[in-house]
C-alpha positions as semicolon CSV with decimal commas, in nm:
position;residue;x (nm);y (nm);z (nm)
1;M;6,040;7,422;24,825
2;S;5,882;7,085;24,893
3;T;5,577;6,975;24,698
4;A;5,379;6,949;25,021
5;R;5,463;7,307;25,118
6;A;5,379;7,430;24,767
7;A;5,042;7,255;24,789
8;G;4,970;7,417;25,125
9;E;5,067;7,759;24,995
10;L;4,851;7,713;24,685
11;C;4,555;7,618;24,906
12;A;4,613;7,926;25,119
13;K;4,626;8,156;24,816
14;A;4,310;7,999;24,672
15;G;4,125;7,989;25,004
16;T;4,069;7,613;24,982
17;S;4,170;7,329;25,210
18;D;4,192;7,025;24,980
19;V;4,564;6,956;24,953
20;V;4,502;6,655;24,729
21;D;4,342;6,880;24,467
22;A;4,634;7,120;24,503
23;L;4,882;6,836;24,458
24;V;4,702;6,718;24,143
25;V;4,722;7,067;23,994
26;L;5,086;7,119;24,093
27;L;5,201;6,780;23,966
28;A;5,012;6,821;23,638
29;H;5,164;7,167;23,595
30;D;5,517;7,054;23,683
31;G;5,483;6,746;23,462
32;N;5,390;6,958;23,159
33;A;5,044;6,804;23,137
34;V;4,783;6,992;22,937
35;M;4,466;6,837;23,079
36;I;4,324;6,707;23,405
37;V;4,030;6,467;23,379
38;T;3,797;6,491;23,678
39;S;3,442;6,430;23,790
40;D;3,462;6,718;24,040
41;P;3,607;7,034;23,881
42;G;3,508;7,267;24,166
43;D;3,829;7,352;24,354
44;L;4,049;7,238;24,066
45;T;3,921;7,523;23,850
46;L;4,008;7,776;24,118
47;L;4,348;7,623;24,190
48;V;4,445;7,622;23,821
49;A;4,347;7,988;23,795
50;V;4,535;8,092;24,109
51;L;4,845;7,904;23,995
52;G;4,819;8,063;23,652
53;A;4,866;7,724;23,492
54;R;4,778;7,644;23,133
55;L;4,575;7,337;23,217
56;T;4,241;7,237;23,074
57;L;3,991;7,057;23,295
58;H;3,781;6,790;23,130
59;T;3,477;6,687;23,335
60;V;3,349;6,332;23,300
Protein backbone atom coordinates (compact mmCIF):
# COMPACT_ATOMS: atom_id res chain seq x y z
CA MET A 1 0.00 0.00 0.00
CA SER A 2 1.31 3.46 -0.79
CA THR A 3 2.09 5.88 2.00
CA ALA A 4 -0.47 8.32 0.61
CA ARG A 5 -3.21 5.69 0.66
CA ALA A 6 -2.24 4.63 4.18
CA ALA A 7 -2.46 8.26 5.31
CA GLY A 8 -5.91 8.61 3.77
CA GLU A 9 -7.11 5.42 5.39
CA LEU A 10 -5.73 6.49 8.77
CA CYS A 11 -7.56 9.82 8.44
CA ALA A 12 -10.78 7.99 7.59
CA LYS A 13 -10.46 5.67 10.59
CA ALA A 14 -9.71 8.61 12.90
CA GLY A 15 -12.38 10.87 11.43
CA THR A 16 -9.86 13.60 10.60
CA SER A 17 -8.90 15.24 7.33
CA ASP A 18 -5.31 16.42 7.88
CA VAL A 19 -3.24 14.06 5.73
CA VAL A 20 -0.02 15.85 6.72
CA ASP A 21 -0.59 14.92 10.37
CA ALA A 22 -1.35 11.37 9.29
CA LEU A 23 1.85 11.23 7.24
CA VAL A 24 3.90 12.49 10.20
CA VAL A 25 2.47 9.75 12.42
CA LEU A 26 2.91 7.02 9.81
CA LEU A 27 6.46 7.99 8.93
CA ALA A 28 7.46 8.27 12.60
CA HIS A 29 5.91 4.87 13.27
CA ASP A 30 7.51 3.22 10.22
CA GLY A 31 10.86 4.85 11.00
CA ASN A 32 10.89 3.42 14.53
CA ALA A 33 10.76 6.87 16.11
CA VAL A 34 9.67 7.08 19.73
CA MET A 35 8.66 10.74 19.91
CA ILE A 36 7.02 13.43 17.82
CA VAL A 37 7.71 17.03 18.84
CA THR A 38 4.82 19.35 18.00
CA SER A 39 3.19 22.62 18.94
CA ASP A 40 -0.24 21.29 17.96
CA PRO A 41 -0.91 17.82 19.43
CA GLY A 42 -4.64 17.80 18.67
CA ASP A 43 -5.14 15.40 15.75
CA LEU A 44 -1.75 13.77 16.26
CA THR A 45 -2.89 12.35 19.60
CA LEU A 46 -5.95 10.80 17.98
CA LEU A 47 -4.02 9.47 14.99
CA VAL A 48 -1.38 7.83 17.21
CA ALA A 49 -4.13 6.15 19.23
CA VAL A 50 -6.05 4.93 16.18
CA LEU A 51 -2.85 3.56 14.63
CA GLY A 52 -1.96 1.87 17.90
CA ALA A 53 1.54 3.26 17.65
CA ARG A 54 3.94 3.49 20.56
CA LEU A 55 4.78 7.13 20.00
CA THR A 56 5.07 9.84 22.61
CA LEU A 57 4.00 13.37 21.74
CA HIS A 58 6.04 16.18 23.23
CA THR A 59 4.33 19.57 23.05
CA VAL A 60 6.51 22.67 22.80
